[in-house]
Amino acid sequence: MKMIRTIAAVVIALITGISYGQVTDQVFDVVVAHDNSGDYTTLQAAIDAAPVNSTQPYLIFIKNGEYDELINIPKEKPFLHIIGQDVEKTVIRHMIHCGGKDSEFFEYSVNNEQSENYKHNAVMDNWGSDFYMENITLENTWGTSRQTGPQALAIRTCADRMAFYNCRFRSFQDTWFTTVNDTDRHYIKNCLLEGAIDYIFGSGNILAEGTTFYNVRSGSVITAPSHTESTFGYVFRDCIIDGNEKAADGKVKFGRPWHNNPKNIWINTTLRIPIDPRGWTDMGTIPALFTDYNTHDINGLLSDVSQRKKTFSYRERNSDKIIEGSCMGELDHEDVKRYTYENMILSTDKWNPKIFMAPMNAPHIIKGINRTITWEPVEGARGYVITNEKSQILAITKKNSFFVNRKNNYYIIQAVSEYGHLGCRSYVHFK
């Protein structure tokens, strides 16, 4: 197998005009590429080969491509850092749903013993802590293509200390099932979550910042939390609510209470589409805290919150009894100060995922002559990724120079941090 990969790498080198030595530099622990130009052709194969019970980041780089597979990350595989080349072009997708035998297309059901989906929950089931993912799209094609239920998860996350940067999770019903453990922490930065029905649901102290919640039907309901004794719950700061034409009819809701004592706080939200003036709706319990603060439209005009729902009701299980109650529904400026990254994520163990996604400077090009591009080393870089104008990776190297055999091409150079994060781009036109 290694001989085959070596021959493939040499062929690629001859075609793209790179020196073979640059291909072998070890910047990432492994590279996944559907075209056989990496160490593995599937992400699951790379995960299976990752070390057990690691205590330091294991870097998996995924080249652009569409990967149809189911991903399972066991708890014995912590500290995985999965980095995609480009969020729009690095797509992991699969058709899977949670319907029963009477559901349409039972062949795709997790309950079908004859299906490859059997006993899975989502396109990605993740049980490993200290996880980081960047530039990846996870898509459940049952949800995106059918635009209907039943439950069809793109991702399920079941551990503490999980971080996501510049990712996209797409489905229709129940896109993301967060942990059932109230104390688990997830940090979400600059991502996009797409769906229509309860498309982020579950428990945990979940902080999303700068993230877009994209709705795909009239009357979409974004969250369905079910915290029991969570300190913070779902907290979304400086996020955007957006949607397609169907969702832009003023009927979208922030969320509804699934079980137990759920909490959902929206702070400094920008509305690109109008939402239901009531904000929330009923489900299966009385929420502990459902509220929004400083919600505004794209012009900065504050939303009228006078009609926000504060009284909730549900039908008691196994009876016809209707339970009614109210929840805390307003925060003032001092209350808002409590819902911060420092309080929610750093916590007592000082886990700090922001360092995983910290900006890396674009390489400063020194010269591009004699078929060699040279740049100043970027502080903190463990290596560099060089691509051409067609997004083809020409090299992943620890060197700060690159020899080319072709002129009149554009080259893109990005630094790679010690955590795998891809930095800002430098563009070079080699004449």
GROMACS .gro file of N, CA and C in nm, residues 7-150:
model
  432
    7ILE      N    1   0.411   0.586  -0.548
    7ILE     CA    2   0.401   0.602  -0.692
    7ILE      C    3   0.299   0.709  -0.726
    8ALA      N    4   0.183   0.707  -0.655
    8ALA     CA    5   0.078   0.808  -0.680
    8ALA      C    6   0.129   0.947  -0.652
    9ALA      N    7   0.206   0.961  -0.545
    9ALA     CA    8   0.258   1.093  -0.509
    9ALA      C    9   0.355   1.143  -0.613
   10VAL      N   10   0.439   1.052  -0.667
   10VAL     CA   11   0.534   1.092  -0.771
   10VAL      C   12   0.460   1.138  -0.896
   11VAL      N   13   0.355   1.063  -0.934
   11VAL     CA   14   0.275   1.101  -1.050
   11VAL      C   15   0.213   1.238  -1.032
   12ILE      N   16   0.156   1.260  -0.913
   12ILE     CA   17   0.096   1.391  -0.884
   12ILE      C   18   0.200   1.501  -0.892
   13ALA      N   19   0.321   1.472  -0.842
   13ALA     CA   20   0.429   1.571  -0.846
   13ALA      C   21   0.464   1.608  -0.989
   14LEU      N   22   0.468   1.507  -1.078
   14LEU     CA   23   0.502   1.534  -1.216
   14LEU      C   24   0.394   1.617  -1.284
   15ILE      N   25   0.267   1.587  -1.249
   15ILE     CA   26   0.155   1.659  -1.312
   15ILE      C   27   0.148   1.803  -1.265
   16THR      N   28   0.163   1.826  -1.136
   16THR     CA   29   0.143   1.959  -1.079
   16THR      C   30   0.269   2.044  -1.081
   17GLY      N   31   0.384   1.982  -1.104
   17GLY     CA   32   0.505   2.060  -1.111
   17GLY      C   33   0.568   2.090  -0.978
   18ILE      N   34   0.550   2.003  -0.878
   18ILE     CA   35   0.611   2.025  -0.748
   18ILE      C   36   0.721   1.922  -0.727
   19SER      N   37   0.813   1.954  -0.638
   19SER     CA   38   0.917   1.857  -0.607
   19SER      C   39   0.862   1.754  -0.511
   20TYR      N   40   0.895   1.627  -0.532
   20TYR     CA   41   0.838   1.519  -0.453
   20TYR      C   42   0.871   1.533  -0.305
   21GLY      N   43   0.988   1.589  -0.274
   21GLY     CA   44   1.027   1.602  -0.134
   21GLY      C   45   0.930   1.685  -0.053
   22GLN      N   46   0.864   1.781  -0.116
   22GLN     CA   47   0.772   1.867  -0.043
   22GLN      C   48   0.646   1.791  -0.001
   23VAL      N   49   0.609   1.686  -0.072
   23VAL     CA   50   0.488   1.611  -0.041
   23VAL      C   51   0.502   1.537   0.091
   24THR      N   52   0.624   1.496   0.124
   24THR     CA   53   0.645   1.407   0.238
   24THR      C   54   0.663   1.480   0.370
   25ASP      N   55   0.668   1.614   0.369
   25ASP     CA   56   0.683   1.688   0.494
   25ASP      C   57   0.565   1.658   0.587
   26GLN      N   58   0.594   1.636   0.716
   26GLN     CA   59   0.490   1.599   0.811
   26GLN      C   60   0.441   1.722   0.887
   27VAL      N   61   0.338   1.787   0.835
   27VAL     CA   62   0.276   1.900   0.903
   27VAL      C   63   0.153   1.853   0.979
   28PHE      N   64   0.067   1.777   0.911
   28PHE     CA   65  -0.046   1.710   0.976
   28PHE      C   66  -0.007   1.566   1.004
   29ASP      N   67  -0.071   1.506   1.104
   29ASP     CA   68  -0.040   1.366   1.134
   29ASP      C   69  -0.082   1.275   1.020
   30VAL      N   70  -0.200   1.300   0.962
   30VAL     CA   71  -0.244   1.226   0.844
   30VAL      C   72  -0.325   1.319   0.755
   31VAL      N   73  -0.331   1.282   0.627
   31VAL     CA   74  -0.409   1.357   0.528
   31VAL      C   75  -0.512   1.264   0.466
   32VAL      N   76  -0.636   1.310   0.458
   32VAL     CA   77  -0.744   1.235   0.395
   32VAL      C   78  -0.773   1.298   0.259
   33ALA      N   79  -0.780   1.215   0.156
   33ALA     CA   80  -0.809   1.265   0.021
   33ALA      C   81  -0.883   1.157  -0.057
   34HIS      N   82  -0.996   1.193  -0.112
   34HIS     CA   83  -1.077   1.094  -0.184
   34HIS      C   84  -1.011   1.047  -0.313
   35ASP      N   85  -0.909   1.121  -0.360
   35ASP     CA   86  -0.845   1.086  -0.487
   35ASP      C   87  -0.717   1.005  -0.469
   36ASN      N   88  -0.698   0.950  -0.347
   36ASN     CA   89  -0.582   0.866  -0.317
   36ASN      C   90  -0.451   0.943  -0.305
   37SER      N   91  -0.456   1.075  -0.295
   37SER     CA   92  -0.333   1.153  -0.283
   37SER      C   93  -0.292   1.177  -0.138
   38GLY      N   94  -0.367   1.119  -0.043
   38GLY     CA   95  -0.332   1.132   0.098
   38GLY      C   96  -0.300   0.998   0.161
   39ASP      N   97  -0.308   0.994   0.294
   39ASP     CA   98  -0.282   0.869   0.366
   39ASP      C   99  -0.404   0.778   0.366
   40TYR      N  100  -0.523   0.838   0.364
   40TYR     CA  101  -0.648   0.762   0.367
   40TYR      C  102  -0.747   0.827   0.271
   41THR      N  103  -0.842   0.748   0.224
   41THR     CA  104  -0.945   0.802   0.135
   41THR      C  105  -1.073   0.835   0.208
   42THR      N  106  -1.086   0.796   0.335
   42THR     CA  107  -1.203   0.829   0.416
   42THR      C  108  -1.159   0.883   0.551
   43LEU      N  109  -1.242   0.968   0.607
   43LEU     CA  110  -1.214   1.021   0.740
   43LEU      C  111  -1.222   0.911   0.844
   44GLN      N  112  -1.318   0.819   0.831
   44GLN     CA  113  -1.331   0.714   0.931
   44GLN      C  114  -1.205   0.628   0.938
   45ALA      N  115  -1.142   0.601   0.826
   45ALA     CA  116  -1.019   0.523   0.827
   45ALA      C  117  -0.910   0.596   0.903
   46ALA      N  118  -0.904   0.728   0.887
   46ALA     CA  119  -0.803   0.807   0.959
   46ALA      C  120  -0.831   0.807   1.109
   47ILE      N  121  -0.959   0.814   1.146
   47ILE     CA  122  -0.996   0.811   1.288
   47ILE      C  123  -0.964   0.674   1.348
   48ASP      N  124  -0.993   0.569   1.274
   48ASP     CA  125  -0.965   0.434   1.324
   48ASP      C  126  -0.817   0.415   1.352
   49ALA      N  127  -0.731   0.483   1.274
   49ALA     CA  128  -0.587   0.468   1.290
   49ALA      C  129  -0.527   0.565   1.392
   50ALA      N  130  -0.608   0.658   1.442
   50ALA     CA  131  -0.558   0.756   1.538
   50ALA      C  132  -0.524   0.689   1.671
   51PRO      N  133  -0.431   0.746   1.747
   51PRO     CA  134  -0.392   0.685   1.875
   51PRO      C  135  -0.506   0.683   1.976
   52VAL      N  136  -0.503   0.582   2.061
   52VAL     CA  137  -0.604   0.567   2.166
   52VAL      C  138  -0.560   0.645   2.289
   53ASN      N  139  -0.657   0.712   2.352
   53ASN     CA  140  -0.634   0.783   2.478
   53ASN      C  141  -0.519   0.882   2.470
   54SER      N  142  -0.513   0.954   2.358
   54SER     CA  143  -0.410   1.055   2.341
   54SER      C  144  -0.431   1.171   2.439
   55THR      N  145  -0.324   1.241   2.470
   55THR     CA  146  -0.332   1.358   2.559
   55THR      C  147  -0.285   1.484   2.488
   56GLN      N  148  -0.267   1.476   2.356
   56GLN     CA  149  -0.228   1.592   2.278
   56GLN      C  150  -0.295   1.588   2.142
   57PRO      N  151  -0.311   1.704   2.077
   57PRO     CA  152  -0.384   1.707   1.951
   57PRO      C  153  -0.324   1.614   1.845
   58TYR      N  154  -0.412   1.542   1.778
   58TYR     CA  155  -0.377   1.458   1.664
   58TYR      C  156  -0.444   1.522   1.543
   59LEU      N  157  -0.364   1.570   1.448
   59LEU     CA  158  -0.414   1.654   1.341
   59LEU      C  159  -0.448   1.574   1.216
   60ILE      N  160  -0.575   1.581   1.176
   60ILE     CA  161  -0.623   1.515   1.054
   60ILE      C  162  -0.666   1.624   0.956
   61PHE      N  163  -0.602   1.627   0.840
   61PHE     CA  164  -0.635   1.725   0.737
   61PHE      C  165  -0.716   1.656   0.627
   62ILE      N  166  -0.826   1.718   0.584
   62ILE     CA  167  -0.910   1.662   0.479
   62ILE      C  168  -0.907   1.754   0.357
   63LYS      N  169  -0.863   1.699   0.246
   63LYS     CA  170  -0.864   1.776   0.122
   63LYS      C  171  -1.007   1.793   0.071
   64ASN      N  172  -1.026   1.893  -0.012
   64ASN     CA  173  -1.157   1.918  -0.072
   64ASN      C  174  -1.211   1.792  -0.138
   65GLY      N  175  -1.341   1.775  -0.127
   65GLY     CA  176  -1.407   1.662  -0.189
   65GLY      C  177  -1.538   1.632  -0.119
   66GLU      N  178  -1.619   1.547  -0.181
   66GLU     CA  179  -1.744   1.502  -0.122
   66GLU      C  180  -1.724   1.359  -0.072
   67TYR      N  181  -1.742   1.340   0.057
   67TYR     CA  182  -1.718   1.211   0.120
   67TYR      C  183  -1.851   1.157   0.172
   68ASP      N  184  -1.899   1.049   0.112
   68ASP     CA  185  -2.024   0.987   0.156
   68ASP      C  186  -1.988   0.878   0.256
   69GLU      N  187  -2.001   0.908   0.384
   69GLU     CA  188  -1.966   0.811   0.487
   69GLU      C  189  -2.030   0.848   0.620
   70LEU      N  190  -2.036   0.748   0.707
   70LEU     CA  191  -2.079   0.767   0.845
   70LEU      C  192  -1.956   0.773   0.934
   71ILE      N  193  -1.954   0.870   1.025
   71ILE     CA  194  -1.838   0.892   1.110
   71ILE      C  195  -1.873   0.857   1.254
   72ASN      N  196  -1.789   0.776   1.317
   72ASN     CA  197  -1.804   0.745   1.459
   72ASN      C  198  -1.671   0.770   1.529
   73ILE      N  199  -1.673   0.860   1.627
   73ILE     CA  200  -1.554   0.890   1.706
   73ILE      C  201  -1.578   0.839   1.847
   74PRO      N  202  -1.512   0.730   1.887
   74PRO     CA  203  -1.536   0.673   2.020
   74PRO      C  204  -1.468   0.755   2.130
   75LYS      N  205  -1.510   0.733   2.252
   75LYS     CA  206  -1.455   0.809   2.364
   75LYS      C  207  -1.307   0.781   2.384
   76GLU      N  208  -1.258   0.669   2.331
   76GLU     CA  209  -1.117   0.635   2.343
   76GLU      C  210  -1.029   0.715   2.247
   77LYS      N  211  -1.092   0.802   2.166
   77LYS     CA  212  -1.016   0.883   2.070
   77LYS      C  213  -1.033   1.033   2.098
   78PRO      N  214  -0.984   1.079   2.215
   78PRO     CA  215  -0.992   1.223   2.243
   78PRO      C  216  -0.882   1.299   2.168
   79PHE      N  217  -0.891   1.431   2.175
   79PHE     CA  218  -0.789   1.521   2.120
   79PHE      C  219  -0.773   1.511   1.968
   80LEU      N  220  -0.880   1.476   1.898
   80LEU     CA  221  -0.875   1.481   1.753
   80LEU      C  222  -0.900   1.624   1.705
   81HIS      N  223  -0.815   1.672   1.616
   81HIS     CA  224  -0.836   1.800   1.550
   81HIS      C  225  -0.854   1.771   1.401
   82ILE      N  226  -0.976   1.793   1.351
   82ILE     CA  227  -1.009   1.762   1.213
   82ILE      C  228  -1.022   1.892   1.135
   83ILE      N  229  -0.936   1.911   1.035
   83ILE     CA  230  -0.927   2.037   0.962
   83ILE      C  231  -0.960   2.013   0.815
   84GLY      N  232  -1.060   2.084   0.765
   84GLY     CA  233  -1.094   2.076   0.625
   84GLY      C  234  -1.020   2.182   0.545
   85GLN      N  235  -1.002   2.157   0.417
   85GLN     CA  236  -0.934   2.254   0.330
   85GLN      C  237  -1.020   2.377   0.308
   86ASP      N  238  -1.149   2.357   0.283
   86ASP     CA  239  -1.241   2.466   0.251
   86ASP      C  240  -1.381   2.422   0.290
   87VAL      N  241  -1.449   2.500   0.374
   87VAL     CA  242  -1.578   2.458   0.427
   87VAL      C  243  -1.682   2.435   0.317
   88GLU      N  244  -1.673   2.509   0.207
   88GLU     CA  245  -1.769   2.492   0.099
   88GLU      C  246  -1.740   2.370   0.012
   89LYS      N  247  -1.616   2.323   0.016
   89LYS     CA  248  -1.576   2.215  -0.074
   89LYS      C  249  -1.532   2.089  -0.001
   90THR      N  250  -1.525   2.093   0.130
   90THR     CA  251  -1.493   1.974   0.209
   90THR      C  252  -1.622   1.930   0.278
   91VAL      N  253  -1.692   1.836   0.215
   91VAL     CA  254  -1.828   1.801   0.256
   91VAL      C  255  -1.836   1.653   0.290
   92ILE      N  256  -1.883   1.624   0.411
   92ILE     CA  257  -1.911   1.487   0.453
   92ILE      C  258  -2.062   1.473   0.462
   93ARG      N  259  -2.118   1.385   0.381
   93ARG     CA  260  -2.264   1.376   0.375
   93ARG      C  261  -2.306   1.230   0.371
   94HIS      N  262  -2.429   1.208   0.414
   94HIS     CA  263  -2.487   1.074   0.408
   94HIS      C  264  -2.637   1.087   0.427
   95MET      N  265  -2.713   0.990   0.374
   95MET     CA  266  -2.858   0.987   0.393
   95MET      C  267  -2.891   0.890   0.506
   96ILE      N  268  -2.948   0.943   0.613
   96ILE     CA  269  -2.979   0.863   0.731
   96ILE      C  270  -3.092   0.931   0.808
   97HIS      N  271  -3.186   0.850   0.858
   97HIS     CA  272  -3.293   0.908   0.941
   97HIS      C  273  -3.330   0.810   1.050
   98CYS      N  274  -3.412   0.856   1.143
   98CYS     CA  275  -3.445   0.778   1.262
   98CYS      C  276  -3.587   0.725   1.261
   99GLY      N  277  -3.647   0.714   1.145
   99GLY     CA  278  -3.785   0.668   1.136
   99GLY      C  279  -3.801   0.519   1.159
  100GLY      N  280  -3.925   0.479   1.190
  100GLY     CA  281  -3.958   0.339   1.212
  100GLY      C  282  -3.994   0.268   1.083
  101LYS      N  283  -4.045   0.146   1.096
  101LYS     CA  284  -4.074   0.063   0.980
  101LYS      C  285  -4.181   0.123   0.890
  102ASP      N  286  -4.268   0.205   0.946
  102ASP     CA  287  -4.374   0.265   0.866
  102ASP      C  288  -4.328   0.393   0.798
  103SER      N  289  -4.201   0.431   0.819
  103SER     CA  290  -4.151   0.554   0.760
  103SER      C  291  -4.113   0.532   0.614
  104GLU      N  292  -4.118   0.638   0.537
  104GLU     CA  293  -4.082   0.629   0.397
  104GLU      C  294  -3.933   0.600   0.382
  105PHE      N  295  -3.897   0.513   0.290
  105PHE     CA  296  -3.758   0.477   0.266
  105PHE      C  297  -3.691   0.425   0.393
  106PHE      N  298  -3.748   0.319   0.448
  106PHE     CA  299  -3.696   0.257   0.570
  106PHE      C  300  -3.553   0.206   0.550
  107GLU      N  301  -3.513   0.189   0.424
  107GLU     CA  302  -3.378   0.140   0.395
  107GLU      C  303  -3.270   0.234   0.450
  108TYR      N  304  -3.305   0.359   0.476
  108TYR     CA  305  -3.208   0.456   0.527
  108TYR      C  306  -3.219   0.475   0.678
  109SER      N  307  -3.302   0.398   0.744
  109SER     CA  308  -3.330   0.419   0.886
  109SER      C  309  -3.222   0.358   0.976
  110VAL      N  310  -3.198   0.424   1.087
  110VAL     CA  311  -3.106   0.372   1.189
  110VAL      C  312  -3.166   0.251   1.258
  111ASN      N  313  -3.295   0.228   1.239
  111ASN     CA  314  -3.364   0.115   1.303
  111ASN      C  315  -3.372  -0.008   1.212
  112ASN      N  316  -3.320   0.003   1.093
  112ASN     CA  317  -3.324  -0.107   0.997
  112ASN      C  318  -3.198  -0.193   1.010
  113GLU      N  319  -3.213  -0.314   1.058
  113GLU     CA  320  -3.099  -0.402   1.082
  113GLU      C  321  -3.025  -0.436   0.954
  114GLN      N  322  -3.088  -0.418   0.840
  114GLN     CA  323  -3.025  -0.450   0.712
  114GLN      C  324  -2.954  -0.329   0.650
  115SER      N  325  -2.962  -0.215   0.717
  115SER     CA  326  -2.904  -0.093   0.662
  115SER      C  327  -2.767  -0.066   0.724
  116GLU      N  328  -2.678  -0.004   0.646
  116GLU     CA  329  -2.549   0.037   0.700
  116GLU      C  330  -2.567   0.145   0.808
  117ASN      N  331  -2.683   0.207   0.813
  117ASN     CA  332  -2.711   0.311   0.911
  117ASN      C  333  -2.749   0.253   1.048
  118TYR      N  334  -2.768   0.124   1.056
  118TYR     CA  335  -2.819   0.061   1.178
  118TYR      C  336  -2.734   0.096   1.300
  119LYS      N  337  -2.800   0.141   1.404
  119LYS     CA  338  -2.741   0.176   1.534
  119LYS      C  339  -2.655   0.303   1.530
  120HIS      N  340  -2.649   0.370   1.417
  120HIS     CA  341  -2.588   0.503   1.415
  120HIS      C  342  -2.693   0.605   1.458
  121ASN      N  343  -2.649   0.726   1.489
  121ASN     CA  344  -2.742   0.833   1.524
  121ASN      C  345  -2.741   0.946   1.423
  122ALA      N  346  -2.625   0.969   1.361
  122ALA     CA  347  -2.606   1.088   1.279
  122ALA      C  348  -2.499   1.062   1.175
  123VAL      N  349  -2.480   1.158   1.086
  123VAL     CA  350  -2.368   1.150   0.993
  123VAL      C  351  -2.237   1.143   1.071
  124MET      N  352  -2.228   1.220   1.180
  124MET     CA  353  -2.113   1.211   1.270
  124MET      C  354  -2.162   1.190   1.413
  125ASP      N  355  -2.124   1.077   1.473
  125ASP     CA  356  -2.145   1.052   1.616
  125ASP      C  357  -2.011   1.072   1.685
  126ASN      N  358  -2.008   1.163   1.780
  126ASN     CA  359  -1.880   1.200   1.841
  126ASN      C  360  -1.887   1.183   1.993
  127TRP      N  361  -1.806   1.091   2.046
  127TRP     CA  362  -1.800   1.063   2.189
  127TRP      C  363  -1.665   1.100   2.248
  128GLY      N  364  -1.578   1.160   2.168
  128GLY     CA  365  -1.443   1.191   2.214
  128GLY      C  366  -1.429   1.333   2.263
  129SER      N  367  -1.375   1.351   2.381
  129SER     CA  368  -1.358   1.485   2.439
  129SER      C  369  -1.239   1.557   2.376
  130ASP      N  370  -1.223   1.683   2.411
  130ASP     CA  371  -1.111   1.766   2.364
  130ASP      C  372  -1.102   1.761   2.211
  131PHE      N  373  -1.216   1.785   2.151
  131PHE     CA  374  -1.230   1.774   2.006
  131PHE      C  375  -1.235   1.912   1.942
  132TYR      N  376  -1.173   1.923   1.823
  132TYR     CA  377  -1.177   2.049   1.748
  132TYR      C  378  -1.200   2.018   1.601
  133MET      N  379  -1.291   2.094   1.537
  133MET     CA  380  -1.318   2.076   1.394
  133MET      C  381  -1.329   2.212   1.327
  134GLU      N  382  -1.273   2.221   1.206
  134GLU     CA  383  -1.265   2.347   1.133
  134GLU      C  384  -1.286   2.322   0.983
  135ASN      N  385  -1.360   2.411   0.919
  135ASN     CA  386  -1.376   2.410   0.772
  135ASN      C  387  -1.441   2.282   0.719
  136ILE      N  388  -1.538   2.228   0.790
  136ILE     CA  389  -1.604   2.105   0.748
  136ILE      C  390  -1.754   2.130   0.735
  137THR      N  391  -1.814   2.080   0.628
  137THR     CA  392  -1.960   2.075   0.616
  137THR      C  393  -2.006   1.932   0.643
  138LEU      N  394  -2.098   1.916   0.739
  138LEU     CA  395  -2.165   1.789   0.764
  138LEU      C  396  -2.309   1.803   0.717
  139GLU      N  397  -2.350   1.716   0.627
  139GLU     CA  398  -2.484   1.728   0.569
  139GLU      C  399  -2.556   1.595   0.575
  140ASN      N  400  -2.675   1.596   0.634
  140ASN     CA  401  -2.763   1.480   0.627
  140ASN      C  402  -2.851   1.499   0.504
  141THR      N  403  -2.826   1.422   0.401
  141THR     CA  404  -2.896   1.445   0.275
  141THR      C  405  -3.042   1.401   0.278
  142TRP      N  406  -3.081   1.324   0.381
  142TRP     CA  407  -3.225   1.300   0.396
  142TRP      C  408  -3.295   1.433   0.422
  143GLY      N  409  -3.241   1.511   0.516
  143GLY     CA  410  -3.302   1.639   0.550
  143GLY      C  411  -3.294   1.740   0.438
  144THR      N  412  -3.176   1.757   0.378
  144THR     CA  413  -3.159   1.863   0.279
  144THR      C  414  -3.229   1.833   0.148
  145SER      N  415  -3.238   1.706   0.111
  145SER     CA  416  -3.302   1.674  -0.017
  145SER      C  417  -3.452   1.654  -0.004
  146ARG      N  418  -3.497   1.593   0.107
  146ARG     CA  419  -3.639   1.565   0.125
  146ARG      C  420  -3.715   1.682   0.186
  147GLN      N  421  -3.645   1.765   0.266
  147GLN     CA  422  -3.708   1.879   0.332
  147GLN      C  423  -3.829   1.838   0.413
  148THR      N  424  -3.812   1.728   0.487
  148THR     CA  425  -3.919   1.679   0.573
  148THR      C  426  -3.858   1.589   0.680
  149GLY      N  427  -3.940   1.551   0.780
  149GLY     CA  428  -3.896   1.457   0.880
  149GLY      C  429  -3.894   1.317   0.823
  150PRO      N  430  -3.860   1.217   0.904
  150PRO     CA  431  -3.841   1.224   1.049
  150PRO      C  432  -3.704   1.280   1.087
   0.00000   0.00000   0.00000
